[in-house]
PDB file of C-alpha atoms in Angstrom:
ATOM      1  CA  UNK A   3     126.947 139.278  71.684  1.00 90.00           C
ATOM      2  CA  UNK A   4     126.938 137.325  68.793  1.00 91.00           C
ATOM      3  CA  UNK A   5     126.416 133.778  70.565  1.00 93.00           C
ATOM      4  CA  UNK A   6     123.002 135.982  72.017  1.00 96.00           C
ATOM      5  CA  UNK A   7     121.747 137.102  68.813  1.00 96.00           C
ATOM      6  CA  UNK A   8     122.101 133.180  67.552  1.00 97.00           C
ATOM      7  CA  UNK A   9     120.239 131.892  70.418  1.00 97.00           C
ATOM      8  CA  UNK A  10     117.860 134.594  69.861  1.00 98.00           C
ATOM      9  CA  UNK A  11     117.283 133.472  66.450  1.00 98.00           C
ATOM     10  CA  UNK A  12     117.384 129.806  67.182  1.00 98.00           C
ATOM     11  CA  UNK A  13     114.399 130.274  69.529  1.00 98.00           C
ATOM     12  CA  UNK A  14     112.227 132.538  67.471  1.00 98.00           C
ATOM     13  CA  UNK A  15     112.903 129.729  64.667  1.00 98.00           C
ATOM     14  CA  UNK A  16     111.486 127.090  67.020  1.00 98.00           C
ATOM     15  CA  UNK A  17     108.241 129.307  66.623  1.00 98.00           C
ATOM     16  CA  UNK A  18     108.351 130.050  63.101  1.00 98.00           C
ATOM     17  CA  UNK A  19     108.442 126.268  62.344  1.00 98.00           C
ATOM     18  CA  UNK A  20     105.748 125.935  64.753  1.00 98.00           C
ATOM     19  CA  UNK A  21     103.644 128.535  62.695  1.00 98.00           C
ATOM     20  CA  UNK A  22     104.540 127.724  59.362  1.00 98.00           C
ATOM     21  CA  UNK A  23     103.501 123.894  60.089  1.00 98.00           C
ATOM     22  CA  UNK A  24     100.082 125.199  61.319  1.00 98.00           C
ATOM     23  CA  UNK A  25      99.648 127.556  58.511  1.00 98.00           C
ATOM     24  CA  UNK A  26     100.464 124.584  56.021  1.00 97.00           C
ATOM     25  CA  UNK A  27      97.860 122.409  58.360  1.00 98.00           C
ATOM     26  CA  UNK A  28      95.110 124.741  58.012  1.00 97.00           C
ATOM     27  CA  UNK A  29      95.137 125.036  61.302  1.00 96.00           C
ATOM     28  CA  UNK A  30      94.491 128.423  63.866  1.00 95.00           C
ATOM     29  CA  UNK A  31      97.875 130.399  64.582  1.00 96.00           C
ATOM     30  CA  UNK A  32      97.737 131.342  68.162  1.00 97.00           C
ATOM     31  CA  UNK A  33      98.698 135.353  68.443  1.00 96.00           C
ATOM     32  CA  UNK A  34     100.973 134.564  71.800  1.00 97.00           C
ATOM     33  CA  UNK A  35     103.259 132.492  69.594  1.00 98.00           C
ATOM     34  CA  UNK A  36     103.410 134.399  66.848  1.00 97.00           C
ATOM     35  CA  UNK A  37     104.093 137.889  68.913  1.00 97.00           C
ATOM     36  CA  UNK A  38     106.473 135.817  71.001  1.00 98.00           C
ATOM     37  CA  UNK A  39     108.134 134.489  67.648  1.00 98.00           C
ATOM     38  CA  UNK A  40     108.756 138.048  66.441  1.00 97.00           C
ATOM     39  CA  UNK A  41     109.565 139.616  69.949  1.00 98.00           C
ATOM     40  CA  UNK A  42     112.508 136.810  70.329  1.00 98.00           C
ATOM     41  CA  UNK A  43     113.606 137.383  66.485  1.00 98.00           C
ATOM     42  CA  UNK A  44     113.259 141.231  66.103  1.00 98.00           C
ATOM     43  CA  UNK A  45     115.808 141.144  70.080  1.00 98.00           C
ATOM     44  CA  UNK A  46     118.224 139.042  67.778  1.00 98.00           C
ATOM     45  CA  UNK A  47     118.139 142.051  64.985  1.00 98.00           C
ATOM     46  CA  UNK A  48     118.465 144.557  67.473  1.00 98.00           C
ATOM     47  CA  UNK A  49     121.398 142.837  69.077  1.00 97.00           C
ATOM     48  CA  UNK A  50     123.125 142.002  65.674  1.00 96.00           C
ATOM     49  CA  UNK A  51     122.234 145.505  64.009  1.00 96.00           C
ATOM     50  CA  UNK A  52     124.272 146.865  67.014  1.00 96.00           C
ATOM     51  CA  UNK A  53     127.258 144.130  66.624  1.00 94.00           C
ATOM     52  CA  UNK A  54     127.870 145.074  62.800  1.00 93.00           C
ATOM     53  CA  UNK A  55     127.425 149.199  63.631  1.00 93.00           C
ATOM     54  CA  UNK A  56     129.608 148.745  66.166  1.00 92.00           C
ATOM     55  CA  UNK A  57     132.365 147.247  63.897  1.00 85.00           C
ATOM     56  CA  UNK A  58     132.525 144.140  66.000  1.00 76.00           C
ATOM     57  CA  UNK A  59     131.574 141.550  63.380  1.00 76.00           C
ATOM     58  CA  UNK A  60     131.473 142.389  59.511  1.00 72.00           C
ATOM     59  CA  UNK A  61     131.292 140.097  56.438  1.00 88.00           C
ATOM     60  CA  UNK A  62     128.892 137.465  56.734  1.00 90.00           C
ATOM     61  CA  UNK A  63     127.196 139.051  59.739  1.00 92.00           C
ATOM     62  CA  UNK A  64     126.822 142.059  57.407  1.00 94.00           C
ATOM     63  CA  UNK A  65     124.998 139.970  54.997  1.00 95.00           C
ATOM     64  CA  UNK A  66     123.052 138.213  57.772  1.00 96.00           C
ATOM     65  CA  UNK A  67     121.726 141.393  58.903  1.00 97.00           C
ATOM     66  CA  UNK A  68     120.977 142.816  55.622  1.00 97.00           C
ATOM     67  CA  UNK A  69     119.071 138.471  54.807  1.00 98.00           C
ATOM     68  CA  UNK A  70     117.374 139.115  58.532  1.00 98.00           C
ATOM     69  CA  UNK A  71     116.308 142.355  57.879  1.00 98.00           C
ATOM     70  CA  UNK A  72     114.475 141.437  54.605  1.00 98.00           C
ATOM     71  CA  UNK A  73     112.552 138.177  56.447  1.00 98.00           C
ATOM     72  CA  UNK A  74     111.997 140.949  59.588  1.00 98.00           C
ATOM     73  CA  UNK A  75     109.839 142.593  56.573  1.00 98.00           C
ATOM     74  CA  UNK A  76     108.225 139.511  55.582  1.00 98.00           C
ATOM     75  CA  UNK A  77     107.679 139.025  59.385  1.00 98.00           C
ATOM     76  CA  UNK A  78     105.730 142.261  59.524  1.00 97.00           C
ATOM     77  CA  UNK A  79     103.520 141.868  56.450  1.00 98.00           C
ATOM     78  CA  UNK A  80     102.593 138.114  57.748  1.00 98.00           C
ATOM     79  CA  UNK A  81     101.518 139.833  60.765  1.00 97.00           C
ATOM     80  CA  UNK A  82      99.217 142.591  59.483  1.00 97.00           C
ATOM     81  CA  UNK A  83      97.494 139.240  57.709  1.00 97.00           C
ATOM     82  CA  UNK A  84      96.974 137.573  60.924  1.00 96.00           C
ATOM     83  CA  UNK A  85      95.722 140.841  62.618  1.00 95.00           C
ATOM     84  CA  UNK A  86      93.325 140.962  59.957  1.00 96.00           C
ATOM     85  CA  UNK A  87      92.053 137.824  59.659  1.00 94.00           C
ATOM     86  CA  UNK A  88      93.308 136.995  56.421  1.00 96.00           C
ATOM     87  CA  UNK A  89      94.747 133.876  54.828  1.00 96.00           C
ATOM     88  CA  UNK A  90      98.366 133.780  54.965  1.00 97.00           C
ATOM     89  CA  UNK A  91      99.946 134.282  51.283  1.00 98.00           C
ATOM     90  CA  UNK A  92     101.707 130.477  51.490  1.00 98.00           C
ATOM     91  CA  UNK A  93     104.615 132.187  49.296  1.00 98.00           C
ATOM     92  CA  UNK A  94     105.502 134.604  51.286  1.00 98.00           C
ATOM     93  CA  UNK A  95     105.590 132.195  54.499  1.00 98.00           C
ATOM     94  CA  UNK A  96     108.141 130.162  52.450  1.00 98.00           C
ATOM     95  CA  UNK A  97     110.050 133.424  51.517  1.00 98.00           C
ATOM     96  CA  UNK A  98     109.884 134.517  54.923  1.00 98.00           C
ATOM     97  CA  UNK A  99     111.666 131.290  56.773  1.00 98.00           C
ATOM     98  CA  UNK A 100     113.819 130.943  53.579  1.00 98.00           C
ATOM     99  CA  UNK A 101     114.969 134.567  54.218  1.00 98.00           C
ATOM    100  CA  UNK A 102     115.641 133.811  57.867  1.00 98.00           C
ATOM    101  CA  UNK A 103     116.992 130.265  57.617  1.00 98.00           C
ATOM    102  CA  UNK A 104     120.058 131.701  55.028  1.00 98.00           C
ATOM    103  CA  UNK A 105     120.732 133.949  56.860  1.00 98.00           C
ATOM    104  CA  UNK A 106     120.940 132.344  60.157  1.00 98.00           C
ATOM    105  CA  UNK A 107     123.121 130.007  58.405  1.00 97.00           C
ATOM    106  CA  UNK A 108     125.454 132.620  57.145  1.00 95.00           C
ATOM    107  CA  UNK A 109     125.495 134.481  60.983  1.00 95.00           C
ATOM    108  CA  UNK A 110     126.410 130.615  62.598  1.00 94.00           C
ATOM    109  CA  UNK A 111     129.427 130.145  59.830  1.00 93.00           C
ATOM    110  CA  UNK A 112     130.252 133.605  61.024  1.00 91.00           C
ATOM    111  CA  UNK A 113     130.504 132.579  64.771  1.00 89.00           C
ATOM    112  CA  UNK A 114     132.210 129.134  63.624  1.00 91.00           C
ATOM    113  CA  UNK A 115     134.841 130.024  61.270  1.00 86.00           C
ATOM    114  CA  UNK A 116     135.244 133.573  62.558  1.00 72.00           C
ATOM    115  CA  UNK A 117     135.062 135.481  59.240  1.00 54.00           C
TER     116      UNK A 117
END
């Protein structure tokens, strides 16, 4: 389950990078990729939420979970920008994939050294 919540994660961070290049171009951030970026990242939190409550993994996927939650947050409040038309606050974009990228990290050490 793991491995699924990784590839999950991997895929929604090919769109994030995506997005966050555009947003630092200037340019228009289509609404397909950014749903599809959060649809593929917020099935990786579901899927990990229910690996750590399950007792399966602990540790670092604890902390991933608690890192991905925090960036799911960030996720949300770039969204209600883009729904409204708004500039994205650059910062928070930053935060955001910082957020995500940590804690993707953490969740692939997890898999690799199987802490």
């Amino acid at each position: 389950m793991l491995l699924l919540a990784i590839t999950l994660f991997a895929v929604a961070a090919l769109g994030g990078i995506t997005l966050a290049i555009l947003h630092l171009r200037h340019k228009e951030l289509p609404l397909a990729l950014a749903l599809a970026h959060g649809l593929l990242a917020a099935s990786g939190l579901v899927i990990l939420i229910l690996v750590v409550v399950r007792g399966s993994a602990g540790g670092l996927a604890s902390v991933a979970l608690g890192l991905f939650v925090l960036a799911a947050l960030g996720g949300f409040g770039l969204f209600s920008f883009h729904l409204r038309r708004q500039p994205l606050p650059t910062p928070l974009v930053f935060v955001h994939g910082l957020a995500a990228v940590i804690a993707f990290l953490l969740l692939l050490a997890r898999v690799l050294r199987g802490a």
